[in-house]
Short mmCIF file of C-alpha atoms (C1' of nucleotides) in Angstrom, two decimals:
data_model
loop_
_atom_site.label_atom_id
_atom_site.label_comp_id
_atom_site.label_asym_id
_atom_site.label_seq_id
_atom_site.Cartn_x
_atom_site.Cartn_y
_atom_site.Cartn_z
CA MET A 1 50.17 71.74 140.44
CA GLN A 2 49.76 69.80 143.39
CA ASP A 3 46.76 67.64 144.12
CA SER A 4 47.41 66.92 147.99
CA GLN A 5 45.24 69.62 149.26
CA THR A 6 41.59 68.97 148.74
CA SER A 7 39.95 71.86 150.63
CA GLU A 8 40.33 75.46 149.32
CA THR A 9 42.08 74.44 146.35
CA THR A 10 39.20 73.09 144.29
CA GLN A 11 37.26 76.35 143.80
CA LYS A 12 40.60 78.09 142.60
CA ALA A 13 41.06 75.17 140.50
CA ILE A 14 37.98 75.74 138.70
CA GLU A 15 38.66 79.31 138.44
CA GLU A 16 42.05 78.83 136.90
CA THR A 17 41.11 75.96 134.48
CA ILE A 18 38.72 78.34 133.00
CA VAL A 19 40.92 81.14 132.76
CA SER A 20 43.77 79.56 131.43
CA GLY A 21 41.42 77.71 129.15
CA ILE A 22 40.61 81.28 127.85
CA LEU A 23 43.96 82.39 127.82
CA SER A 24 45.01 79.69 125.49
CA ALA A 25 41.98 80.07 123.34
CA ARG A 26 40.62 76.52 124.10
CA ILE A 27 37.44 77.92 125.57
CA ARG A 28 35.40 80.21 123.20
CA PRO A 29 33.20 83.30 124.10
CA GLY A 30 29.54 82.24 124.73
CA THR A 31 30.55 78.71 125.97
CA ARG A 32 28.02 77.25 128.33
CA LEU A 33 29.38 76.31 131.70
CA SER A 34 26.92 73.91 133.33
CA GLU A 35 27.07 73.87 137.02
CA ASN A 36 26.20 70.24 136.92
CA GLN A 37 28.84 69.31 134.26
CA LEU A 38 31.50 71.24 136.13
CA ALA A 39 30.69 69.52 139.48
CA THR A 40 30.77 66.13 137.87
CA LEU A 41 33.94 67.02 136.06
CA PHE A 42 35.92 68.40 139.35
CA GLY A 43 34.04 65.69 141.39
CA VAL A 44 32.43 68.14 143.75
CA SER A 45 28.83 69.60 144.61
CA ARG A 46 27.36 72.60 142.82
CA THR A 47 27.99 74.63 145.63
CA ARG A 48 31.81 74.91 144.88
CA VAL A 49 31.21 75.39 141.57
CA ARG A 50 28.79 78.20 141.94
CA GLU A 51 31.44 79.84 144.07
CA ALA A 52 33.99 79.74 141.40
CA MET A 53 31.34 81.16 139.02
CA MET A 54 30.69 84.18 141.26
CA ARG A 55 34.21 84.91 141.42
CA LEU A 56 34.52 84.59 137.59
CA GLU A 57 31.69 86.65 137.20
CA THR A 58 33.22 89.57 139.61
CA ARG A 59 36.24 88.97 137.17
CA GLY A 60 34.31 89.99 134.31
CA ILE A 61 34.90 86.55 132.90
CA VAL A 62 31.67 84.85 132.66
CA HIS A 63 28.07 86.10 133.37
CA VAL A 64 24.85 84.32 134.27
CA SER A 65 21.55 84.52 132.76
CA PRO A 66 19.09 83.60 135.17
CA ARG A 67 17.61 80.21 135.32
CA ARG A 68 19.35 79.75 131.88
CA GLY A 69 22.92 79.09 132.84
CA TRP A 70 26.37 80.36 133.01
CA PHE A 71 28.18 81.68 129.98
CA VAL A 72 31.64 82.81 129.20
CA VAL A 73 31.10 86.41 128.47
CA GLU A 74 30.63 87.79 124.75
CA PRO A 75 31.96 91.35 125.06
CA SER A 76 29.90 93.88 123.02
CA ALA A 77 31.67 96.20 120.65
CA GLU A 78 31.35 99.03 123.44
CA GLU A 79 32.87 96.46 126.10
CA ALA A 80 35.70 95.54 123.59
CA ILE A 81 36.56 99.35 123.28
CA ALA A 82 36.51 99.69 127.07
CA VAL A 83 38.71 96.88 127.61
CA TYR A 84 41.31 98.17 125.13
CA GLU A 85 40.98 101.54 126.47
CA ALA A 86 41.58 100.33 129.97
CA ARG A 87 44.70 98.12 128.98
CA ARG A 88 46.19 101.15 127.20
CA VAL A 89 45.80 103.24 130.27
CA ILE A 90 47.22 100.76 132.84
CA GLU A 91 49.89 99.27 130.56
CA ALA A 92 51.19 102.74 129.49
CA GLY A 93 50.97 104.06 132.98
CA LEU A 94 52.96 100.85 134.12
CA LEU A 95 55.83 101.21 131.69
CA ARG A 96 56.07 104.80 132.24
CA SER A 97 56.51 104.26 135.95
CA MET A 98 59.50 101.71 135.46
CA ARG A 99 62.88 103.08 136.36
CA VAL A 100 65.23 100.20 135.33
CA LEU A 101 65.02 96.92 133.56
CA THR A 102 66.83 94.31 135.66
CA GLY A 103 69.02 91.68 134.14
CA ALA A 104 66.52 88.99 135.02
CA GLY A 105 63.75 90.80 133.36
CA ARG A 106 65.78 91.44 130.32
CA GLU A 107 66.28 87.62 130.08
CA ALA A 108 62.72 86.78 130.75
CA LEU A 109 61.45 89.27 127.96
CA ASP A 110 64.16 87.70 125.81
CA ALA A 111 63.01 84.27 126.24
CA HIS A 112 59.56 85.02 125.92
CA LEU A 113 60.08 86.70 122.52
CA ASN A 114 62.17 83.58 121.58
CA GLU A 115 59.15 81.42 122.43
CA GLU A 116 56.88 83.74 120.31
CA LYS A 117 59.21 83.24 117.35
CA SER A 118 59.28 79.68 117.44
CA ALA A 119 55.71 79.34 117.86
CA MET A 120 55.52 81.47 114.82
CA THR A 121 57.60 79.20 112.69
CA ALA A 122 55.76 76.27 114.15
CA GLY A 123 52.64 77.78 113.06
CA ASP A 124 51.01 76.68 116.64
CA ARG A 125 48.22 79.13 116.69
CA GLN A 126 46.67 78.27 120.11
CA ARG A 127 50.23 78.61 121.42
CA LEU A 128 50.69 81.87 119.95
CA THR A 129 47.37 83.22 121.15
CA TYR A 130 48.66 82.44 124.60
CA LEU A 131 51.96 83.89 124.41
CA MET A 132 50.79 87.30 122.51
CA GLY A 133 48.77 87.77 125.50
CA ASP A 134 51.16 86.37 128.15
CA PHE A 135 53.69 89.02 126.92
CA HIS A 136 51.73 91.73 128.71
CA ILE A 137 51.45 89.85 131.87
CA ARG A 138 55.24 89.28 131.93
CA ILE A 139 55.71 92.97 131.75
CA ALA A 140 53.41 93.43 134.46
CA GLU A 141 55.29 90.84 136.56
CA LEU A 142 58.50 92.90 136.05
CA SER A 143 56.78 95.45 138.31
CA GLY A 144 56.40 92.96 141.14
CA ASN A 145 53.01 94.33 141.72
CA ALA A 146 50.51 91.43 142.19
CA ILE A 147 47.52 93.83 142.09
CA ILE A 148 48.46 94.98 138.46
CA VAL A 149 49.34 91.51 137.52
CA ASP A 150 45.98 90.19 138.37
CA ILE A 151 44.16 93.12 136.63
CA LEU A 152 46.05 92.72 133.55
CA ARG A 153 45.72 88.89 133.53
CA ASP A 154 41.89 89.40 133.48
CA LEU A 155 41.99 92.00 131.07
CA THR A 156 44.01 89.85 128.90
CA ALA A 157 41.50 87.11 129.12
CA ARG A 158 38.90 89.30 128.18
CA THR A 159 40.91 90.70 125.19
CA ILE A 160 41.49 87.07 123.94
CA LEU A 161 37.64 86.51 124.01
CA ILE A 162 37.31 89.72 122.07
CA SER A 163 39.67 88.54 119.57
CA MET A 164 38.04 85.36 119.13
CA LEU A 165 34.63 87.52 118.30
CA TYR A 166 35.96 90.22 116.22
CA GLN A 167 39.30 89.29 114.99
CA SER A 168 39.10 87.94 111.17
CA GLU A 169 42.83 87.30 110.73
CA PHE A 170 45.68 86.96 113.22
CA HIS A 171 48.48 89.15 112.39
CA ALA A 172 50.85 87.37 114.56
CA ALA A 173 54.16 88.84 112.73
CA GLN A 174 52.69 92.22 113.31
CA SER A 175 52.04 91.76 117.13
CA HIS A 176 55.52 90.16 117.43
CA ASP A 177 57.18 93.20 116.02
CA GLY A 178 55.22 95.36 118.48
CA HIS A 179 56.57 93.33 121.31
CA CYS A 180 60.07 93.47 120.11
CA ARG A 181 59.86 97.31 119.73
CA ILE A 182 58.54 97.68 123.35
CA PHE A 183 61.41 95.41 124.45
CA GLN A 184 64.01 97.37 122.61
CA ALA A 185 62.76 100.78 124.08
CA MET A 186 62.80 99.17 127.67
CA GLN A 187 66.33 97.94 127.10
CA ALA A 188 67.46 101.30 126.19
CA SER A 189 65.67 102.29 129.39
CA ASP A 190 63.24 104.66 127.41
CA PHE A 191 60.25 103.91 129.23
CA GLY A 192 58.47 106.85 127.99
CA ARG A 193 58.78 105.55 124.61
CA ALA A 194 57.93 102.07 125.59
CA ALA A 195 54.70 103.17 126.76
CA GLU A 196 54.07 105.08 123.42
CA LEU A 197 54.82 101.89 121.72
CA ALA A 198 52.61 99.99 124.02
CA VAL A 199 49.72 102.29 123.26
CA GLU A 200 50.35 102.22 119.51
CA HIS A 201 50.73 98.39 119.71
CA LEU A 202 47.19 98.07 121.51
CA ASP A 203 45.81 100.56 118.93
CA GLU A 204 47.04 98.47 116.17
CA VAL A 205 45.45 95.32 117.42
CA GLU A 206 42.24 97.02 117.99
CA MET A 207 42.11 98.37 114.49
CA GLY A 208 42.46 94.78 113.39
CA LEU A 209 39.08 93.92 114.70
CA ASP A 210 35.72 94.23 112.95
CA LEU A 211 33.76 95.77 115.73
CA THR A 212 30.65 95.71 113.48
CA ALA A 213 30.90 92.01 113.23
CA ARG A 214 29.65 89.62 115.45
CA PRO A 215 27.66 89.98 118.58
CA ASP A 216 24.57 91.80 118.99
CA PRO A 217 23.31 91.12 115.42
CA LEU A 218 20.23 92.96 116.59
CA SER A 219 21.99 96.33 116.79
CA GLU A 220 20.59 97.47 113.48
CA LEU A 221 17.01 96.69 114.30
CA ARG A 222 17.48 97.95 117.92
CA SER A 223 18.60 101.16 116.79
CA SER A 224 15.93 101.52 114.17
CA LEU A 225 13.45 100.87 116.88
CA SER A 226 15.50 103.29 118.91
CA LEU A 227 15.72 100.95 121.83
CA PRO A 228 18.68 101.72 124.42
CA PRO A 229 22.00 100.36 123.43
CA ARG A 230 23.14 97.19 124.86
CA SER A 231 24.49 98.19 128.25
CA VAL A 232 28.26 98.63 128.66
CA SER A 233 27.77 96.95 131.90
CA SER A 234 30.34 97.60 134.71
CA THR A 235 32.08 94.19 135.95
CA ILE A 236 29.95 94.87 139.13
CA GLY A 237 26.72 96.22 137.97
CA PRO A 238 23.50 94.42 137.57
CA LYS A 239 23.04 92.62 134.19
CA LYS A 240 19.84 92.74 132.54
CA PRO A 241 19.54 90.19 129.86
CA MET B 1 17.76 102.76 146.39
CA GLN B 2 14.71 100.63 145.31
CA ASP B 3 13.64 97.72 147.41
CA SER B 4 11.07 96.34 144.87
CA GLN B 5 13.32 93.63 143.58
CA THR B 6 14.15 90.91 146.00
CA SER B 7 16.08 88.44 143.81
CA GLU B 8 19.46 89.34 142.36
CA THR B 9 19.40 92.53 144.17
CA THR B 10 20.23 91.30 147.73
CA GLN B 11 23.81 89.80 147.18
CA LYS B 12 24.77 93.07 145.35
CA ALA B 13 23.13 94.99 148.30
CA ILE B 14 25.20 93.30 150.60
CA GLU B 15 28.50 93.90 148.78
CA GLU B 16 27.53 97.63 148.34
CA THR B 17 26.64 98.13 151.78
CA ILE B 18 30.05 96.72 152.93
CA VAL B 19 31.99 98.73 150.27
CA SER B 20 30.24 101.97 150.94
CA GLY B 21 30.61 101.41 154.50
CA ILE B 22 34.53 101.33 154.03
CA LEU B 23 34.59 104.16 151.69
CA SER B 24 32.98 106.29 154.31
CA ALA B 25 35.17 105.03 157.13
CA ARG B 26 32.37 103.48 159.09
CA ILE B 27 33.75 99.93 158.72
CA ARG B 28 37.20 99.58 160.13
CA PRO B 29 39.92 97.06 158.85
CA GLY B 30 39.65 93.67 160.60
CA THR B 31 36.04 94.10 161.39
CA ARG B 32 34.57 90.63 161.58
CA LEU B 33 31.76 89.83 159.16
CA SER B 34 29.73 86.81 160.57
CA GLU B 35 27.82 85.12 157.78
CA ASN B 36 24.93 84.28 160.42
CA GLN B 37 24.69 87.90 161.53
CA LEU B 38 24.69 89.32 158.07
CA ALA B 39 22.20 86.78 157.00
CA THR B 40 19.83 87.97 159.80
CA LEU B 41 20.50 91.58 159.08
CA PHE B 42 19.45 91.26 155.51
CA GLY B 43 16.66 88.72 156.12
CA VAL B 44 18.25 85.96 153.84
CA SER B 45 20.15 82.61 154.59
CA ARG B 46 23.78 82.37 154.68
CA THR B 47 24.24 81.15 151.28
CA ARG B 48 23.63 84.68 149.82
CA VAL B 49 25.75 85.97 152.41
CA ARG B 50 28.57 83.73 151.31
CA GLU B 51 28.31 84.62 147.77
CA ALA B 52 28.53 88.33 148.58
CA MET B 53 31.69 87.48 150.60
CA MET B 54 33.27 85.46 147.99
CA ARG B 55 32.82 88.46 145.60
CA LEU B 56 34.26 91.03 148.19
CA GLU B 57 37.22 88.38 148.57
CA THR B 58 37.88 88.55 144.86
CA ARG B 59 37.85 92.36 144.90
CA GLY B 60 40.43 92.26 147.69
CA ILE B 61 38.04 93.97 150.34
CA VAL B 62 37.47 90.95 152.68
CA HIS B 63 39.15 87.67 153.46
CA VAL B 64 38.32 84.40 155.16
CA SER B 65 40.07 82.76 157.71
CA PRO B 66 39.39 78.91 157.55
CA ARG B 67 36.68 78.19 160.11
CA ARG B 68 37.20 81.34 161.99
CA GLY B 69 35.49 83.79 159.89
CA TRP B 70 35.40 86.65 157.47
CA PHE B 71 37.33 89.87 157.96
CA VAL B 72 37.66 93.26 156.51
CA VAL B 73 41.15 93.11 155.20
CA GLU B 74 43.91 94.55 157.16
CA PRO B 75 46.46 95.40 154.40
CA SER B 76 50.04 94.55 155.36
CA ALA B 77 52.77 97.36 154.80
CA GLU B 78 53.78 95.45 151.70
CA GLU B 79 50.26 95.51 150.37
CA ALA B 80 49.66 99.11 151.21
CA ILE B 81 52.78 100.16 149.04
CA ALA B 82 51.46 97.82 146.37
CA VAL B 83 48.05 99.54 146.42
CA TYR B 84 49.56 103.08 146.12
CA GLU B 85 51.78 102.01 143.52
CA ALA B 86 48.83 100.51 141.53
CA ARG B 87 46.79 103.66 141.89
CA ARG B 88 49.94 105.82 140.63
CA VAL B 89 50.19 103.73 137.86
CA ILE B 90 46.57 103.65 136.87
CA GLU B 91 45.52 107.31 137.72
CA ALA B 92 48.67 108.77 136.01
CA GLY B 93 48.01 106.56 132.89
CA LEU B 94 44.45 107.71 133.01
CA LEU B 95 45.05 111.41 133.16
CA ARG B 96 47.66 111.02 130.70
CA SER B 97 45.25 109.45 128.31
CA MET B 98 42.63 112.19 128.47
CA ARG B 99 42.34 114.67 125.76
CA VAL B 100 39.69 117.25 126.78
CA LEU B 101 37.80 118.29 129.98
CA THR B 102 34.22 118.52 129.10
CA GLY B 103 32.01 121.27 130.55
CA ALA B 104 29.95 118.76 132.55
CA GLY B 105 33.16 117.19 133.93
CA ARG B 106 34.54 120.65 134.82
CA GLU B 107 31.40 121.35 136.74
CA ALA B 108 31.34 117.87 138.41
CA LEU B 109 34.86 118.39 139.72
CA ASP B 110 34.30 121.83 140.70
CA ALA B 111 31.25 120.78 142.81
CA HIS B 112 33.04 118.01 144.35
CA LEU B 113 35.94 120.46 145.43
CA ASN B 114 33.37 122.68 146.82
CA GLU B 115 31.92 119.84 148.71
CA GLU B 116 35.43 119.04 150.16
CA LYS B 117 35.77 122.57 151.22
CA SER B 118 32.43 122.70 153.01
CA ALA B 119 33.22 119.31 154.63
CA MET B 120 36.61 120.73 155.86
CA THR B 121 34.94 123.84 157.53
CA ALA B 122 32.40 121.68 159.01
CA GLY B 123 35.11 119.33 160.38
CA ASP B 124 33.10 116.40 159.33
CA ARG B 125 35.84 113.99 159.30
CA GLN B 126 33.98 110.88 158.01
CA ARG B 127 32.39 112.81 155.11
CA LEU B 128 35.76 114.15 154.58
CA THR B 129 37.29 110.81 154.10
CA TYR B 130 34.59 109.66 151.79
CA LEU B 131 35.05 112.78 149.71
CA MET B 132 39.03 112.38 149.62
CA GLY B 133 38.61 109.09 148.18
CA ASP B 134 35.58 110.03 145.92
CA PHE B 135 37.69 112.59 144.07
CA HIS B 136 39.75 110.09 142.37
CA ILE B 137 36.75 108.09 141.47
CA ARG B 138 35.13 111.08 140.03
CA ILE B 139 38.10 111.62 137.68
CA ALA B 140 37.85 107.86 136.63
CA GLU B 141 34.10 108.60 135.71
CA LEU B 142 35.19 111.25 133.51
CA SER B 143 36.56 108.85 131.26
CA GLY B 144 33.48 106.97 130.88
CA ASN B 145 35.19 103.69 131.26
CA ALA B 146 33.23 101.32 133.76
CA ILE B 147 36.06 99.06 133.96
CA ILE B 148 38.52 101.59 135.29
CA VAL B 149 35.94 103.12 137.61
CA ASP B 150 35.36 99.91 139.13
CA ILE B 151 39.07 99.03 139.31
CA LEU B 152 39.87 102.43 141.10
CA ARG B 153 36.64 102.04 143.42
CA ASP B 154 37.98 98.75 145.09
CA LEU B 155 41.56 100.22 145.36
CA THR B 156 40.37 103.28 146.92
CA ALA B 157 38.31 101.19 149.38
CA ARG B 158 41.45 99.45 150.24
CA THR B 159 43.36 102.80 150.44
CA ILE B 160 40.91 103.91 153.13
CA LEU B 161 41.33 100.77 155.18
CA ILE B 162 45.18 101.38 154.95
CA SER B 163 44.60 105.03 156.13
CA MET B 164 42.59 103.76 159.25
CA LEU B 165 45.40 101.52 160.15
CA TYR B 166 48.57 103.56 159.30
CA GLN B 167 47.66 107.33 159.11
CA SER B 168 48.11 109.06 162.41
CA GLU B 169 46.90 112.24 161.47
CA PHE B 170 44.51 113.21 158.69
CA HIS B 171 46.04 116.29 156.48
CA ALA B 172 42.72 117.17 154.85
CA ALA B 173 43.95 120.53 153.74
CA GLN B 174 46.90 119.22 152.07
CA SER B 175 44.85 116.55 150.23
CA HIS B 176 42.39 119.09 149.35
CA ASP B 177 45.08 121.32 147.73
CA GLY B 178 46.53 118.37 145.79
CA HIS B 179 43.18 117.89 144.26
CA CYS B 180 42.81 121.49 143.45
CA ARG B 181 46.25 121.60 141.55
CA ILE B 182 45.30 118.38 139.58
CA PHE B 183 41.90 120.12 138.62
CA GLN B 184 43.81 123.33 137.65
CA ALA B 185 46.05 121.39 135.37
CA MET B 186 43.16 119.63 133.80
CA GLN B 187 41.38 122.78 133.21
CA ALA B 188 44.59 124.01 131.44
CA SER B 189 44.29 120.74 129.16
CA ASP B 190 47.78 120.00 130.76
CA PHE B 191 46.98 116.33 131.43
CA GLY B 192 50.65 115.31 131.61
CA ARG B 193 51.11 117.72 134.39
CA ALA B 194 47.98 116.68 136.09
CA ALA B 195 49.45 112.95 136.05
CA GLU B 196 52.56 114.19 137.78
CA LEU B 197 50.34 116.08 140.12
CA ALA B 198 48.42 113.11 140.61
CA VAL B 199 51.63 110.85 141.27
CA GLU B 200 52.81 113.45 143.81
CA HIS B 201 49.72 113.68 145.44
CA LEU B 202 49.65 109.75 146.07
CA ASP B 203 53.09 110.10 147.16
CA GLU B 204 52.43 112.61 149.66
CA VAL B 205 49.63 110.60 151.32
CA GLU B 206 51.68 107.55 151.29
CA MET B 207 54.49 109.30 152.80
CA GLY B 208 52.18 110.56 155.38
CA LEU B 209 51.71 106.80 156.65
CA ASP B 210 53.56 105.22 159.44
CA LEU B 211 53.98 101.93 157.67
CA THR B 212 55.90 100.60 160.55
CA ALA B 213 52.92 101.23 162.81
CA ARG B 214 49.88 99.01 163.36
CA PRO B 215 49.47 95.44 161.79
CA ASP B 216 51.84 92.55 162.23
CA PRO B 217 53.10 93.74 165.56
CA LEU B 218 55.03 90.40 165.56
CA SER B 219 57.20 91.44 162.71
CA GLU B 220 60.18 91.97 164.95
CA LEU B 221 59.85 88.54 166.58
CA ARG B 222 58.99 87.10 163.09
CA SER B 223 62.31 88.55 161.69
CA SER B 224 64.47 87.53 164.75
CA LEU B 225 63.07 83.94 164.29
CA SER B 226 63.98 84.36 160.75
CA LEU B 227 60.37 83.26 159.61
CA PRO B 228 59.31 84.15 156.26
CA PRO B 229 57.67 87.75 156.13
CA ARG B 230 53.90 88.17 155.83
CA SER B 231 52.82 87.17 152.17
CA VAL B 232 52.19 90.13 149.86
CA SER B 233 49.21 88.24 148.70
CA SER B 234 47.71 88.83 145.35
CA THR B 235 44.02 89.56 145.51
CA ILE B 236 43.41 85.89 144.42
CA GLY B 237 46.24 83.93 145.80
CA PRO B 238 45.66 81.53 148.68
CA LYS B 239 45.90 83.36 152.14
CA LYS B 240 47.87 81.84 154.79
CA PRO B 241 47.01 83.05 157.99
"C1'" DG C 1 0.46 73.71 106.86
"C1'" DC C 2 0.62 76.94 110.80
"C1'" DT C 3 -0.14 78.53 115.19
"C1'" DT C 4 -0.85 77.69 119.91
"C1'" DT C 5 -0.98 75.64 124.33
"C1'" DC C 6 0.70 72.43 127.19
"C1'" DT C 7 3.71 69.53 129.48
"C1'" DG C 8 8.25 67.31 130.82
"C1'" DT C 9 12.72 68.42 131.27
"C1'" DC C 10 16.66 70.88 132.45
"C1'" DT C 11 18.59 75.07 134.38
"C1'" DT C 12 19.81 77.99 138.11
"C1'" DG C 13 17.88 80.04 143.07
"C1'" DT C 14 17.91 79.40 147.71
"C1'" DA C 15 17.52 77.37 152.20
"C1'" DT C 16 18.90 73.89 155.40
"C1'" DG C 17 21.31 70.28 157.64
"C1'" DC C 18 25.35 68.34 158.88
"C1'" DA C 19 30.38 67.85 159.37
"C1'" DA C 20 34.58 69.40 161.29
"C1'" DG C 21 37.82 72.85 162.64
"C1'" DA C 22 38.76 76.71 166.09
"C1'" DT C 23 38.24 78.97 170.39
"C1'" DA C 24 37.16 80.38 174.96
"C1'" DG C 25 36.17 78.95 179.42
"C1'" DC C 26 36.22 75.90 183.09
"C1'" DC C 27 38.36 72.35 185.80
"C1'" DA C 28 41.49 69.31 187.60
"C1'" DG C 29 46.12 68.61 189.36
"C1'" DA C 30 50.63 69.75 190.31
"C1'" DT D 1 49.47 80.25 191.00
"C1'" DC D 2 50.20 78.09 186.73
"C1'" DT D 3 49.58 74.50 183.46
"C1'" DG D 4 47.37 71.24 180.79
"C1'" DG D 5 43.38 69.04 178.81
"C1'" DC D 6 38.66 68.70 178.17
"C1'" DT D 7 34.37 70.25 176.64
"C1'" DA D 8 30.71 73.37 175.14
"C1'" DT D 9 29.87 76.51 171.57
"C1'" DC D 10 30.61 79.00 167.68
"C1'" DT D 11 32.52 79.34 163.19
"C1'" DT D 12 32.78 78.24 158.09
"C1'" DG D 13 32.94 74.01 154.52
"C1'" DC D 14 30.19 71.74 151.85
"C1'" DA D 15 26.46 68.72 150.13
"C1'" DT D 16 21.88 68.16 149.19
"C1'" DA D 17 16.93 69.03 148.63
"C1'" DC D 18 13.52 71.54 146.79
"C1'" DA D 19 11.37 75.58 144.28
"C1'" DA D 20 10.73 77.89 140.36
"C1'" DG D 21 11.68 79.91 135.91
"C1'" DA D 22 13.00 78.87 130.79
"C1'" DC D 23 12.71 75.97 127.00
"C1'" DA D 24 11.89 72.51 123.62
"C1'" DG D 25 9.13 69.43 121.61
"C1'" DA D 26 4.66 67.00 121.25
"C1'" DA D 27 0.01 67.68 120.62
"C1'" DA D 28 -4.10 69.89 119.51
"C1'" DG D 29 -6.98 73.19 117.28
"C1'" DC D 30 -7.84 75.88 113.11
#
DNA sequence: GCTTTCTGTCTTGTATGCAAGATAGCCAGA
DNA sequence: TCTGGCTATCTTGCATACAAGACAGAAAGC
């Protein structure tokens, strides 16, 4: 990254720092993001930090609790399900829409799968988390469609937050196998099959979650008092904490 | 809409006012959105207006030209193609993932198609534009997935902007027919067919565009000077006007 | 010991002020 | 008439000041 431009770059830098921190599992869900601290850290005023937070909120990455602070989102079980559902829809649709796997695309995915493998043997879990998410972004990049890439990057970030909350064990080998199978189908130009495999793969990962586990520990009490469930908030809709 | 809450609501109100203005084709691409004017209009300071603009920029609805102003986006031909491609991917994926059409869903779509018909006979073009886009959002709503609804709403807004730039004639009857066919396939629980029809429908609408027409009137000059083409910017990436 | 209240501190919410770039229009000069 | 430059004005960019809610911890009352 270049540091020459001061203006315009900083807000995006804050955004990307946080997103990439999540993508590589260095930032946990629920992490507090203090406007003042970030401002000091990046050497800017709160104004710019707030702008970055607003953008990240729109992207479903952080949320604000009024006058309490900004926090990295902790997706509820319902939200987690919605994220996986959205990914299945989009990734399956994407693969099914593909017609060819170019040579460059084949090489990119092949190189990526090799990286996954070496990270597995090295036991580098943080890097592995990053790579496991990045595989799906790489596939999106093959389409050359920046819109879809952006959407899937944000959904992947949310997925990683979900994993940190609900995933007890990390079945890296299983995920890697899933990726390899998808790649094989793509190499065979059987994109319908690749789409099916992607859905299965995401199902597998979702099934590996314990969605009764962490957040909303009040759910039992809540239901026994027959209060409304935690809102499956839209990325836009008003939050009521 | 309620007006009781002042805080928290206003920024969202600005956002939604603009988005719904676009969805109903009352706001044209390239419209200037002055921070000061909006601030006066909504009775708030520029700060809040700026926050709303930042969010809308993230959503791909507006963009800022540094120290010149905020403008409703004018998608380039490349961006237009990307938007349609993204919609095909997501809407086809969505329909294919459906398993049942509930009674309530059937009624909602049926009512919607009747509205389309009456707007056609009434010749209410603005309302028709809104309804034609809204059909696709209604389908997304059937999934109950707020993430997908939000994504498709923003893509629909962009689609309408694209129409206003590149669509010479408005083939409302053709679009309405397309919607009816999709609905029929859904009623027959043939969601694979519905997905195919949705792709065809979007193709038809895209083909009806004259993508050599409006923006970037300098494209000839640009290419004859062998300057780089207008960037197919991501929704996030830096804009270079 | 337990509860309640109060107060100091920390957080974000919002407005405002100033800086600096962009633009349009005028004016002068050739 | 056309060109070049100047200036007045308008725009956003960014920092800062202050308001106001949330919270923790101390103090007071029982």
